[in-house]
Tab-separated table of C-alpha atoms in Angstrom:
chain	number	residue	atom	x	y	z
P	1	MET	CA	-20.174	14.351	-7.169
P	2	THR	CA	-21.615	10.850	-7.171
P	3	ALA	CA	-20.892	9.710	-3.615
P	4	THR	CA	-22.772	6.616	-2.588
P	5	ILE	CA	-21.559	6.720	1.003
P	6	VAL	CA	-22.955	8.487	4.028
P	7	SER	CA	-21.351	10.880	6.496
P	8	GLY	CA	-18.870	9.500	9.014
P	9	PHE	CA	-18.014	5.820	9.297
P	10	VAL	CA	-19.072	3.929	6.189
P	11	ALA	CA	-17.918	0.342	6.069
P	12	GLU	CA	-15.073	-2.034	6.714
P	13	GLY	CA	-13.822	-5.134	4.960
P	14	THR	CA	-10.674	-6.458	3.300
P	15	SER	CA	-8.628	-5.812	0.176
P	16	GLU	CA	-6.983	-9.126	-0.678
P	17	GLY	CA	-6.729	-10.068	2.988
P	18	GLN	CA	-5.722	-6.674	4.429
P	19	PRO	CA	-8.263	-5.144	6.874
P	20	VAL	CA	-9.502	-1.792	5.574
P	21	ALA	CA	-12.263	0.717	6.304
P	22	CYS	CA	-13.707	3.903	4.839
P	23	TYR	CA	-14.937	7.189	6.307
P	24	ASP	CA	-16.866	9.855	4.389
P	25	LEU	CA	-15.951	13.446	5.271
P	26	THR	CA	-17.346	15.008	2.077
P	27	SER	CA	-19.635	17.181	4.198
P	28	SER	CA	-16.597	18.751	5.898
P	29	GLU	CA	-14.761	21.781	4.542
P	30	GLN	CA	-11.385	20.049	4.680
P	31	CYS	CA	-9.569	16.921	5.786
P	32	ASP	CA	-6.668	18.156	7.884
P	33	GLY	CA	-4.553	16.545	10.571
P	34	GLU	CA	-7.188	17.206	13.214
P	35	ALA	CA	-9.873	15.465	11.143
P	36	LEU	CA	-7.626	12.451	10.558
P	37	GLU	CA	-6.924	12.260	14.285
P	38	LEU	CA	-10.651	12.246	15.017
P	39	VAL	CA	-11.098	9.392	12.556
P	40	ARG	CA	-8.177	7.508	14.094
P	41	VAL	CA	-9.560	7.849	17.611
P	42	ASP	CA	-13.089	6.920	16.552
P	43	TYR	CA	-12.098	3.845	14.583
P	44	PHE	CA	-9.265	2.390	16.624
P	45	LYS	CA	-10.106	3.550	20.156
P	46	THR	CA	-13.841	4.187	20.392
P	47	ARG	CA	-14.821	1.289	18.125
P	48	GLY	CA	-11.898	-0.902	19.207
P	49	SER	CA	-11.242	-1.963	15.617
P	50	ASP	CA	-8.406	-4.129	14.300
P	51	PRO	CA	-5.142	-2.264	15.046
P	52	THR	CA	-3.603	-3.558	11.800
P	53	ALA	CA	-6.347	-2.014	9.627
P	54	ILE	CA	-5.895	0.973	7.323
P	55	VAL	CA	-8.660	3.566	6.913
P	56	ALA	CA	-9.449	5.488	3.726
P	57	VAL	CA	-10.855	8.960	4.406
P	58	VAL	CA	-12.851	10.473	1.526
P	59	PHE	CA	-13.463	14.232	1.375
P	60	GLU	CA	-14.138	17.111	-1.006
P	61	PRO	CA	-11.214	17.557	-3.441
P	62	SER	CA	-9.423	20.808	-4.154
P	63	ARG	CA	-8.686	19.889	-7.787
P	64	TYR	CA	-11.319	20.331	-10.472
P	65	ASP	CA	-10.288	17.083	-12.188
P	66	ALA	CA	-10.873	14.908	-9.116
P	67	ASP	CA	-14.135	13.478	-7.798
P	68	TYR	CA	-12.874	12.979	-4.252
P	69	GLY	CA	-9.974	13.788	-1.991
P	70	LEU	CA	-8.430	10.767	-0.292
P	71	ARG	CA	-6.157	10.381	2.737
P	72	PHE	CA	-5.189	7.412	4.909
P	73	VAL	CA	-4.821	6.772	8.608
P	74	ALA	CA	-3.700	3.784	10.677
P	75	ALA	CA	-3.635	3.047	14.399
P	76	HIS	CA	-0.291	4.844	14.803
P	77	GLY	CA	-1.263	7.893	12.722
P	78	PRO	CA	-1.529	9.116	9.106
P	79	LEU	CA	-0.048	7.135	6.206
P	80	GLY	CA	1.396	8.667	3.065
P	81	GLY	CA	-0.571	6.269	0.876
P	82	CYS	CA	-2.281	2.892	0.694
P	83	GLY	CA	-3.247	0.962	-2.430
P	84	GLU	CA	-5.471	-1.449	-0.503
P	85	ALA	CA	-7.494	1.312	1.154
P	86	THR	CA	-7.753	3.053	-2.241
P	87	LEU	CA	-9.242	-0.108	-3.730
P	88	PHE	CA	-11.760	-0.187	-0.890
P	89	ALA	CA	-12.611	3.503	-1.307
P	90	THR	CA	-13.135	2.859	-5.024
P	91	ALA	CA	-15.605	0.093	-4.205
P	92	MET	CA	-17.439	2.496	-1.882
P	93	CYS	CA	-17.556	5.394	-4.346
P	94	THR	CA	-18.432	3.595	-7.571
P	95	ASN	CA	-21.115	1.361	-8.998
P	96	PRO	CA	-20.159	-1.132	-11.746
P	97	ASN	CA	-23.466	-0.571	-13.527
P	98	THR	CA	-24.054	3.186	-13.271
P	99	ASP	CA	-20.845	4.945	-12.234
P	100	PRO	CA	-17.891	2.564	-12.561
P	101	ALA	CA	-15.013	5.058	-12.206
P	102	ALA	CA	-13.824	7.706	-9.749
P	103	THR	CA	-10.760	9.955	-9.641
P	104	PHE	CA	-9.107	10.506	-6.261
P	105	GLU	CA	-6.848	13.387	-5.279
P	106	THR	CA	-4.158	11.951	-2.982
P	107	ALA	CA	-1.016	13.421	-1.480
P	108	ALA	CA	0.995	11.482	-4.083
P	109	GLY	CA	-1.101	12.531	-7.077
P	110	LEU	CA	-4.269	11.494	-8.885
P	111	ILE	CA	-5.483	7.892	-8.752
P	112	VAL	CA	-8.225	6.634	-11.058
P	113	GLY	CA	-10.223	3.770	-9.591
P	114	ARG	CA	-12.626	1.500	-11.490
P	115	SER	CA	-15.112	-1.101	-10.330
P	116	LEU	CA	-14.795	-4.199	-12.520
P	117	GLY	CA	-17.747	-6.071	-11.031
P	118	SER	CA	-17.965	-9.123	-8.767
P	119	GLY	CA	-15.921	-7.324	-6.126
P	120	ARG	CA	-12.880	-6.755	-8.305
P	121	VAL	CA	-11.419	-3.264	-8.464
P	122	ALA	CA	-8.567	-1.684	-10.439
P	123	VAL	CA	-6.673	1.536	-9.731
P	124	ASP	CA	-4.202	3.473	-11.861
P	125	MET	CA	-1.564	4.479	-9.336
P	126	PRO	CA	0.616	7.630	-9.458
P	127	ALA	CA	3.698	7.202	-11.636
P	128	VAL	CA	6.758	5.627	-9.996
P	129	THR	CA	10.411	6.222	-10.754
P	130	ARG	CA	11.872	3.350	-12.788
P	131	THR	CA	15.070	3.012	-10.785
P	132	SER	CA	15.799	2.323	-7.142
P	133	VAL	CA	18.709	3.585	-5.051
P	134	SER	CA	20.943	0.764	-3.838
P	135	GLN	CA	23.099	0.949	-0.715
P	136	GLN	CA	24.947	-1.520	1.470
P	137	VAL	CA	24.282	-1.411	5.199
P	138	ASP	CA	25.763	-3.348	8.077
P	139	TYR	CA	23.143	-5.434	9.875
P	140	LEU	CA	24.086	-7.693	12.779
P	141	GLY	CA	27.638	-7.921	11.505
P	142	ARG	CA	26.833	-8.756	7.899
P	143	PRO	CA	26.312	-6.582	4.817
P	144	LEU	CA	22.810	-6.199	3.415
P	145	ARG	CA	21.905	-4.684	0.069
P	146	ILE	CA	19.053	-2.239	0.658
P	147	ARG	CA	17.179	-0.752	-2.277
P	148	SER	CA	15.094	2.376	-1.735
P	149	ALA	CA	12.102	3.358	-3.866
P	150	SER	CA	8.820	5.209	-3.425
P	151	ALA	CA	5.290	4.537	-4.651
P	152	GLY	CA	1.926	6.104	-3.934
P	153	GLY	CA	3.187	8.267	-1.082
P	154	ASN	CA	5.215	5.610	0.765
P	155	ARG	CA	8.998	5.202	0.845
P	156	PHE	CA	10.185	1.592	0.895
P	157	ALA	CA	13.410	-0.119	1.797
P	158	ALA	CA	13.630	-3.453	-0.025
P	159	VAL	CA	15.733	-6.455	0.981
P	160	THR	CA	15.685	-10.046	-0.225
P	161	ALA	CA	14.379	-12.741	2.113
P	162	SER	CA	17.514	-14.801	1.517
P	163	ASP	CA	19.790	-11.934	2.578
P	164	LEU	CA	17.709	-11.302	5.693
P	165	GLY	CA	17.578	-15.025	6.465
P	166	VAL	CA	13.793	-15.402	6.702
P	167	GLN	CA	11.107	-17.553	5.082
P	168	LEU	CA	8.086	-15.927	3.455
P	169	ASP	CA	5.205	-18.135	4.518
P	170	ARG	CA	2.223	-17.906	6.825
P	171	PHE	CA	3.830	-20.251	9.336
P	172	SER	CA	6.764	-17.890	9.894
P	173	PHE	CA	4.757	-14.725	10.444
P	174	HIS	CA	6.130	-14.074	13.924
P	175	GLU	CA	9.751	-14.382	12.786
P	176	LEU	CA	8.994	-12.208	9.757
P	177	ALA	CA	7.429	-9.487	11.880
P	178	VAL	CA	10.254	-9.497	14.451
P	179	ALA	CA	13.123	-9.524	11.930
P	180	GLY	CA	11.405	-7.013	9.663
P	181	HIS	CA	10.594	-4.607	12.485
P	182	ASP	CA	14.143	-4.795	13.824
P	183	LEU	CA	15.657	-3.979	10.438
P	184	LEU	CA	13.089	-1.261	9.743
P	185	SER	CA	13.821	0.349	13.124
P	186	ARG	CA	17.560	0.350	12.417
P	187	LEU	CA	17.025	1.880	8.965
P	188	ARG	CA	14.946	4.618	10.584
P	189	GLY	CA	17.627	5.318	13.178
P	190	PRO	CA	19.753	8.478	13.198
P	191	ALA	CA	22.914	6.563	12.270
P	192	SER	CA	21.429	5.011	9.122
P	193	GLU	CA	22.710	6.209	5.763
P	194	VAL	CA	19.530	4.996	4.025
P	195	PRO	CA	16.702	7.564	3.713
P	196	ALA	CA	14.255	6.742	6.507
P	197	PRO	CA	11.699	4.316	5.043
P	198	ASP	CA	7.998	4.183	5.872
P	199	MET	CA	7.845	0.474	5.109
P	200	LEU	CA	10.072	-2.551	4.561
P	201	LEU	CA	9.610	-4.832	1.546
P	202	ILE	CA	11.072	-8.347	1.927
P	203	THR	CA	11.204	-9.994	-1.491
P	204	GLU	CA	11.624	-13.300	-3.286
P	205	PRO	CA	12.664	-13.760	-6.952
P	206	VAL	CA	10.093	-13.610	-9.743
P	207	THR	CA	9.174	-16.988	-11.224
P	208	GLY	CA	6.790	-17.284	-14.143
P	209	LEU	CA	5.507	-13.696	-13.794
P	210	SER	CA	4.631	-14.172	-10.135
P	211	THR	CA	6.390	-13.488	-6.860
P	212	ARG	CA	5.834	-13.071	-3.156
P	213	SER	CA	6.849	-10.404	-0.639
P	214	ALA	CA	6.232	-9.392	2.953
P	215	VAL	CA	5.643	-5.788	3.979
P	216	ILE	CA	6.375	-4.490	7.481
P	217	TRP	CA	5.154	-1.064	8.609
P	218	GLY	CA	4.104	0.910	11.670
P	219	ASP	CA	5.132	-0.629	14.971
P	220	GLY	CA	6.035	-4.034	13.561
P	221	VAL	CA	2.821	-4.705	11.612
P	222	LEU	CA	3.109	-7.525	9.069
P	223	ASN	CA	0.711	-6.593	6.288
P	224	ARG	CA	-1.842	-9.345	5.720
P	225	GLY	CA	-2.404	-8.376	2.113
P	226	PRO	CA	0.249	-7.974	-0.602
P	227	CYS	CA	0.285	-4.144	-0.054
P	228	GLY	CA	-0.735	-1.944	-2.956
P	229	THR	CA	2.137	0.544	-2.873
P	230	GLY	CA	4.507	-2.337	-2.053
P	231	THR	CA	3.257	-4.145	-5.150
P	232	CYS	CA	4.129	-1.084	-7.243
P	233	VAL	CA	7.654	-1.027	-5.813
P	234	ARG	CA	8.032	-4.768	-6.381
P	235	TYR	CA	6.954	-4.278	-9.999
P	236	LEU	CA	9.499	-1.515	-10.651
P	237	LEU	CA	12.265	-3.638	-9.057
P	238	ALA	CA	11.281	-6.565	-11.275
P	239	VAL	CA	11.414	-4.341	-14.376
P	240	GLU	CA	14.709	-2.836	-13.241
P	241	ASP	CA	16.212	-6.318	-12.772
P	242	GLY	CA	14.870	-7.671	-16.074
P	243	GLU	CA	12.627	-10.202	-14.320
P	244	VAL	CA	9.569	-8.651	-15.991
P	245	CYS	CA	9.290	-6.635	-19.204
P	246	ALA	CA	7.478	-3.317	-18.828
P	247	GLY	CA	3.877	-3.877	-19.893
P	248	ALA	CA	3.773	-7.502	-18.752
P	249	PRO	CA	1.597	-8.419	-15.750
P	250	LEU	CA	3.064	-9.505	-12.416
P	251	VAL	CA	1.153	-11.418	-9.750
P	252	HIS	CA	2.382	-10.258	-6.345
P	253	ALA	CA	1.349	-12.318	-3.304
P	254	SER	CA	1.593	-11.859	0.440
P	255	PRO	CA	2.931	-14.594	2.756
P	256	PHE	CA	-0.730	-15.349	3.511
P	257	GLY	CA	-1.555	-16.219	-0.101
P	258	HIS	CA	-3.573	-13.172	-1.197
P	259	SER	CA	-2.374	-11.454	-4.360
P	260	PHE	CA	-2.629	-8.329	-6.482
P	261	GLU	CA	-1.880	-8.102	-10.179
P	262	ALA	CA	0.296	-5.206	-11.309
P	263	GLN	CA	0.951	-4.098	-14.866
P	264	SER	CA	2.502	-0.987	-16.349
P	265	ILE	CA	0.111	0.841	-18.667
P	266	GLY	CA	0.600	3.309	-21.472
P	267	SER	CA	4.032	4.198	-22.720
P	268	GLY	CA	5.221	5.845	-19.494
P	269	THR	CA	8.495	7.704	-19.838
P	270	ILE	CA	12.166	6.806	-19.833
P	271	ASP	CA	12.202	7.666	-16.110
P	272	GLN	CA	8.764	6.585	-14.894
P	273	LEU	CA	6.259	3.729	-14.944
P	274	ASP	CA	2.484	4.075	-14.751
P	275	ILE	CA	1.171	1.018	-12.914
P	276	MET	CA	-2.337	-0.405	-12.751
P	277	LEU	CA	-3.142	-2.433	-9.655
P	278	SER	CA	-6.114	-4.814	-9.398
P	279	GLY	CA	-7.536	-7.096	-6.747
P	280	LEU	CA	-10.596	-8.316	-4.880
P	281	VAL	CA	-12.413	-6.199	-2.301
P	282	THR	CA	-14.823	-7.690	0.223
P	283	MET	CA	-17.153	-5.896	2.636
P	284	ASP	CA	-18.082	-7.093	6.109
Protein backbone atom coordinates (compact mmCIF):
# COMPACT_ATOMS: atom_id res chain seq x y z
CA MET A 1 0.00 0.00 0.00
CA THR A 2 1.25 3.48 -0.80
CA ALA A 3 -1.47 5.66 0.73
CA THR A 4 -0.53 9.28 1.07
CA ILE A 5 -3.70 10.23 2.92
CA VAL A 6 -4.52 10.18 6.60
CA SER A 7 -7.38 8.57 8.51
CA GLY A 8 -10.84 10.10 8.23
CA PHE A 9 -11.57 13.26 6.25
CA VAL A 10 -8.76 14.03 3.83
CA ALA A 11 -9.48 16.87 1.46
CA GLU A 12 -12.04 18.49 -0.78
CA GLY A 13 -11.84 20.25 -4.11
CA THR A 14 -13.26 19.97 -7.62
CA SER A 15 -12.97 17.68 -10.63
CA GLU A 16 -13.63 19.88 -13.66
CA GLY A 17 -16.06 22.04 -11.70
CA GLN A 18 -17.84 19.31 -9.71
CA PRO A 19 -17.40 19.54 -5.90
CA VAL A 20 -15.73 16.39 -4.57
CA ALA A 21 -14.09 15.16 -1.37
CA CYS A 22 -12.15 12.15 -0.11
CA TYR A 23 -12.19 10.10 3.10
CA ASP A 24 -9.58 7.51 4.07
CA LEU A 25 -10.96 4.42 5.82
CA THR A 26 -7.94 2.18 5.11
CA SER A 27 -7.52 1.66 8.85
CA SER A 28 -11.00 0.11 9.04
CA GLU A 29 -11.71 -3.57 8.47
CA GLN A 30 -14.40 -2.86 5.89
CA CYS A 31 -16.41 -0.13 4.20
CA ASP A 32 -20.02 -1.19 4.59
CA GLY A 33 -23.29 0.71 4.53
CA GLU A 34 -22.87 1.81 8.13
CA ALA A 35 -19.42 3.27 7.40
CA LEU A 36 -20.73 5.14 4.36
CA GLU A 37 -23.58 6.54 6.45
CA LEU A 38 -21.09 7.80 9.04
CA VAL A 39 -19.13 9.52 6.28
CA ARG A 40 -22.32 11.01 4.84
CA VAL A 41 -23.41 12.40 8.20
CA ASP A 42 -19.95 13.75 9.02
CA TYR A 43 -19.42 15.47 5.69
CA PHE A 44 -22.86 16.80 4.85
CA LYS A 45 -24.41 17.33 8.29
CA THR A 46 -21.63 17.82 10.84
CA ARG A 47 -19.37 19.79 8.49
CA GLY A 48 -22.27 21.39 6.60
CA SER A 49 -20.54 20.80 3.26
CA ASP A 50 -21.89 21.49 -0.22
CA PRO A 51 -24.98 19.26 -0.68
CA THR A 52 -24.15 18.78 -4.37
CA ALA A 53 -20.70 17.30 -3.63
CA ILE A 54 -19.74 13.66 -4.11
CA VAL A 55 -17.39 11.92 -1.66
CA ALA A 56 -14.87 9.21 -2.53
CA VAL A 57 -14.29 6.75 0.31
CA VAL A 58 -10.99 4.83 0.13
CA PHE A 59 -10.54 1.60 2.10
CA GLU A 60 -8.64 -1.69 2.15
CA PRO A 61 -9.45 -3.77 -0.96
CA SER A 62 -10.53 -7.39 -0.97
CA ARG A 63 -8.84 -8.14 -4.31
CA TYR A 64 -5.13 -8.87 -4.49
CA ASP A 65 -4.78 -6.90 -7.74
CA ALA A 66 -6.14 -3.65 -6.29
CA ASP A 67 -4.34 -1.03 -4.21
CA TYR A 68 -7.50 0.42 -2.69
CA GLY A 69 -11.20 -0.19 -2.38
CA LEU A 70 -13.37 2.73 -3.46
CA ARG A 71 -17.01 3.63 -2.81
CA PHE A 72 -19.01 6.84 -3.22
CA VAL A 73 -21.56 8.71 -1.16
CA ALA A 74 -23.62 11.86 -1.73
CA ALA A 75 -25.94 13.91 0.47
CA HIS A 76 -28.88 11.60 -0.30
CA GLY A 77 -26.93 8.35 0.21
CA PRO A 78 -24.53 5.97 -1.58
CA LEU A 79 -23.85 6.24 -5.32
CA GLY A 80 -23.10 3.31 -7.60
CA GLY A 81 -20.13 5.12 -9.11
CA CYS A 82 -18.56 8.50 -9.83
CA GLY A 83 -15.81 9.28 -12.33
CA GLU A 84 -15.17 12.73 -10.86
CA ALA A 85 -14.69 11.43 -7.32
CA THR A 86 -12.45 8.67 -8.72
CA LEU A 87 -10.26 11.30 -10.37
CA PHE A 88 -10.02 13.10 -7.03
CA ALA A 89 -9.22 9.89 -5.15
CA THR A 90 -6.49 9.19 -7.72
CA ALA A 91 -4.96 12.60 -7.05
CA MET A 92 -5.03 11.82 -3.31
CA CYS A 93 -3.51 8.34 -3.62
CA THR A 94 -0.78 8.95 -6.18
CA ASN A 95 2.28 11.09 -6.70
CA PRO A 96 3.30 12.01 -10.27
CA ASN A 97 6.99 11.70 -9.40
CA THR A 98 7.17 8.61 -7.17
CA ASP A 99 3.95 6.61 -7.44
CA PRO A 100 1.90 7.83 -10.41
CA ALA A 101 -0.66 5.00 -10.63
CA ALA A 102 -3.20 3.27 -8.38
CA THR A 103 -5.75 0.52 -8.99
CA PHE A 104 -9.15 0.88 -7.32
CA GLU A 105 -11.62 -1.90 -6.59
CA THR A 106 -15.11 -0.45 -7.16
CA ALA A 107 -18.56 -2.00 -7.21
CA ALA A 108 -18.47 -1.79 -11.02
CA GLY A 109 -15.01 -3.31 -11.43
CA LEU A 110 -11.37 -2.25 -11.39
CA ILE A 111 -10.38 1.31 -12.27
CA VAL A 112 -6.76 2.27 -12.90
CA GLY A 113 -6.00 5.89 -12.09
CA ARG A 114 -2.87 7.81 -13.10
CA SER A 115 -1.54 11.21 -12.10
CA LEU A 116 -0.34 13.04 -15.21
CA GLY A 117 1.12 16.04 -13.39
CA SER A 118 0.00 19.66 -13.11
CA GLY A 119 -3.29 18.54 -11.60
CA ARG A 120 -4.37 16.41 -14.54
CA VAL A 121 -5.53 12.87 -13.87
CA ALA A 122 -6.61 9.98 -16.10
CA VAL A 123 -8.64 6.89 -15.19
CA ASP A 124 -9.34 3.72 -17.16
CA MET A 125 -13.00 3.10 -16.43
CA PRO A 126 -14.74 -0.31 -16.29
CA ALA A 127 -15.81 -1.56 -19.71
CA VAL A 128 -19.18 -0.33 -21.01
CA THR A 129 -21.61 -2.10 -23.30
CA ARG A 130 -21.42 -0.70 -26.84
CA THR A 131 -25.16 -0.47 -27.40
CA SER A 132 -27.95 1.33 -25.61
CA VAL A 133 -31.57 0.24 -25.21
CA SER A 134 -33.99 2.63 -26.91
CA GLN A 135 -37.61 3.09 -25.88
CA GLN A 136 -40.33 5.63 -26.53
CA VAL A 137 -42.11 7.12 -23.54
CA ASP A 138 -44.98 9.54 -23.26
CA TYR A 139 -43.96 12.76 -21.51
CA LEU A 140 -46.42 15.62 -21.07
CA GLY A 141 -48.42 14.41 -24.04
CA ARG A 142 -45.54 14.00 -26.47
CA PRO A 143 -43.31 11.04 -27.31
CA LEU A 144 -39.70 11.07 -26.14
CA ARG A 145 -36.97 8.70 -27.25
CA ILE A 146 -35.17 7.49 -24.13
CA ARG A 147 -31.93 5.55 -24.43
CA SER A 148 -30.73 3.52 -21.45
CA ALA A 149 -27.09 2.61 -20.80
CA SER A 150 -24.84 1.99 -17.81
CA ALA A 151 -21.28 3.04 -17.00
CA GLY A 152 -19.13 2.80 -13.90
CA GLY A 153 -21.94 1.63 -11.64
CA ASN A 154 -24.59 4.16 -12.72
CA ARG A 155 -27.61 3.57 -14.97
CA PHE A 156 -28.46 6.49 -17.25
CA ALA A 157 -31.50 7.51 -19.22
CA ALA A 158 -30.44 9.72 -22.13
CA VAL A 159 -32.62 12.22 -23.98
CA THR A 160 -31.72 14.96 -26.44
CA ALA A 161 -32.05 18.58 -25.33
CA SER A 162 -34.08 19.37 -28.44
CA ASP A 163 -36.62 16.64 -27.66
CA LEU A 164 -36.92 17.80 -24.06
CA GLY A 165 -37.17 21.43 -25.16
CA VAL A 166 -34.33 22.84 -23.05
CA GLN A 167 -31.15 24.83 -23.66
CA LEU A 168 -27.82 23.56 -22.35
CA ASP A 169 -26.13 26.67 -21.01
CA ARG A 170 -25.21 28.12 -17.65
CA PHE A 171 -27.95 30.74 -17.89
CA SER A 172 -30.68 28.09 -18.06
CA PHE A 173 -29.54 26.01 -15.11
CA HIS A 174 -32.78 26.39 -13.17
CA GLU A 175 -34.92 25.29 -16.12
CA LEU A 176 -32.53 22.41 -16.79
CA ALA A 177 -32.70 21.21 -13.21
CA VAL A 178 -36.50 21.45 -13.01
CA ALA A 179 -37.21 19.78 -16.37
CA GLY A 180 -34.54 17.13 -15.82
CA HIS A 181 -35.72 16.28 -12.32
CA ASP A 182 -39.33 16.03 -13.46
CA LEU A 183 -38.46 13.63 -16.27
CA LEU A 184 -36.10 11.62 -14.07
CA SER A 185 -38.81 11.28 -11.41
CA ARG A 186 -41.32 10.04 -13.99
CA LEU A 187 -38.82 7.51 -15.37
CA ARG A 188 -38.27 6.23 -11.83
CA GLY A 189 -42.00 5.90 -11.22
CA PRO A 190 -43.79 2.54 -10.94
CA ALA A 191 -45.64 3.07 -14.23
CA SER A 192 -42.48 3.64 -16.29
CA GLU A 193 -41.46 0.97 -18.77
CA VAL A 194 -37.85 2.22 -18.75
CA PRO A 195 -35.51 0.56 -16.21
CA ALA A 196 -35.28 2.98 -13.29
CA PRO A 197 -32.29 5.25 -13.98
CA ASP A 198 -29.88 6.64 -11.40
CA MET A 199 -29.17 9.68 -13.55
CA LEU A 200 -30.49 11.58 -16.56
CA LEU A 201 -28.20 12.59 -19.43
CA ILE A 202 -29.47 15.47 -21.59
CA THR A 203 -27.42 15.60 -24.78
CA GLU A 204 -26.54 17.75 -27.78
CA PRO A 205 -25.08 16.50 -31.10
CA VAL A 206 -21.35 15.98 -31.52
CA THR A 207 -19.60 18.66 -33.58
CA GLY A 208 -15.92 18.43 -34.40
CA LEU A 209 -15.24 15.71 -31.80
CA SER A 210 -16.79 17.75 -29.00
CA THR A 211 -20.21 17.93 -27.40
CA ARG A 212 -22.07 19.10 -24.34
CA SER A 213 -24.50 17.43 -21.95
CA ALA A 214 -26.26 18.05 -18.66
CA VAL A 215 -26.54 15.39 -15.97
CA ILE A 216 -29.32 15.38 -13.36
CA TRP A 217 -29.16 13.08 -10.33
CA GLY A 218 -30.28 12.76 -6.72
CA ASP A 219 -33.08 15.11 -5.72
CA GLY A 220 -32.81 17.36 -8.76
CA VAL A 221 -29.06 18.06 -8.62
CA LEU A 222 -27.63 19.52 -11.83
CA ASN A 223 -24.06 18.26 -11.99
CA ARG A 224 -21.61 21.16 -12.21
CA GLY A 225 -18.98 19.08 -13.95
CA PRO A 226 -19.41 17.00 -17.12
CA CYS A 227 -19.89 13.80 -15.00
CA GLY A 228 -17.37 11.01 -15.43
CA THR A 229 -19.77 8.08 -15.84
CA GLY A 230 -22.05 10.34 -17.92
CA THR A 231 -19.10 11.09 -20.19
CA CYS A 232 -18.59 7.35 -20.72
CA VAL A 233 -22.25 6.93 -21.67
CA ARG A 234 -22.08 9.94 -23.99
CA TYR A 235 -19.02 8.41 -25.66
CA LEU A 236 -20.71 5.05 -26.27
CA LEU A 237 -23.80 6.82 -27.69
CA ALA A 238 -21.56 8.83 -30.01
CA VAL A 239 -19.83 5.65 -31.21
CA GLU A 240 -23.17 3.88 -31.58
CA ASP A 241 -24.53 6.76 -33.69
CA GLY A 242 -21.40 7.06 -35.84
CA GLU A 243 -20.63 10.56 -34.54
CA VAL A 244 -17.24 9.34 -33.27
CA CYS A 245 -15.11 6.41 -34.41
CA ALA A 246 -14.02 4.07 -31.61
CA GLY A 247 -10.51 5.10 -30.59
CA ALA A 248 -11.02 8.78 -31.41
CA PRO A 249 -11.12 11.30 -28.54
CA LEU A 250 -14.30 13.15 -27.56
CA VAL A 251 -14.37 16.35 -25.52
CA HIS A 252 -17.47 16.30 -23.33
CA ALA A 253 -18.47 19.55 -21.59
CA SER A 254 -20.98 20.49 -18.93
CA PRO A 255 -23.37 23.45 -19.34
CA PHE A 256 -20.93 25.36 -17.11
CA GLY A 257 -18.03 24.98 -19.55
CA HIS A 258 -15.86 22.38 -17.78
CA SER A 259 -14.91 19.35 -19.85
CA PHE A 260 -13.51 15.83 -19.73
CA GLU A 261 -11.83 14.04 -22.60
CA ALA A 262 -12.94 10.47 -23.27
CA GLN A 263 -11.30 7.97 -25.59
CA SER A 264 -11.71 4.24 -26.05
CA ILE A 265 -8.46 2.36 -25.48
CA GLY A 266 -7.19 -1.02 -26.56
CA SER A 267 -9.16 -3.18 -28.93
CA GLY A 268 -12.13 -3.73 -26.61
CA THR A 269 -14.56 -6.36 -27.83
CA ILE A 270 -17.42 -6.52 -30.29
CA ASP A 271 -19.77 -5.88 -27.34
CA GLN A 272 -17.78 -3.56 -25.07
CA LEU A 273 -15.68 -0.39 -25.02
CA ASP A 274 -12.84 0.35 -22.62
CA ILE A 275 -12.84 4.11 -22.01
CA MET A 276 -10.13 6.35 -20.59
CA LEU A 277 -11.34 9.53 -18.94
CA SER A 278 -9.08 12.52 -18.19
CA GLY A 279 -9.52 15.92 -16.61
CA LEU A 280 -8.22 18.50 -14.17
CA VAL A 281 -8.45 18.07 -10.40
CA THR A 282 -8.06 20.98 -7.99
CA MET A 283 -7.77 20.91 -4.20
CA ASP A 284 -9.13 23.53 -1.83
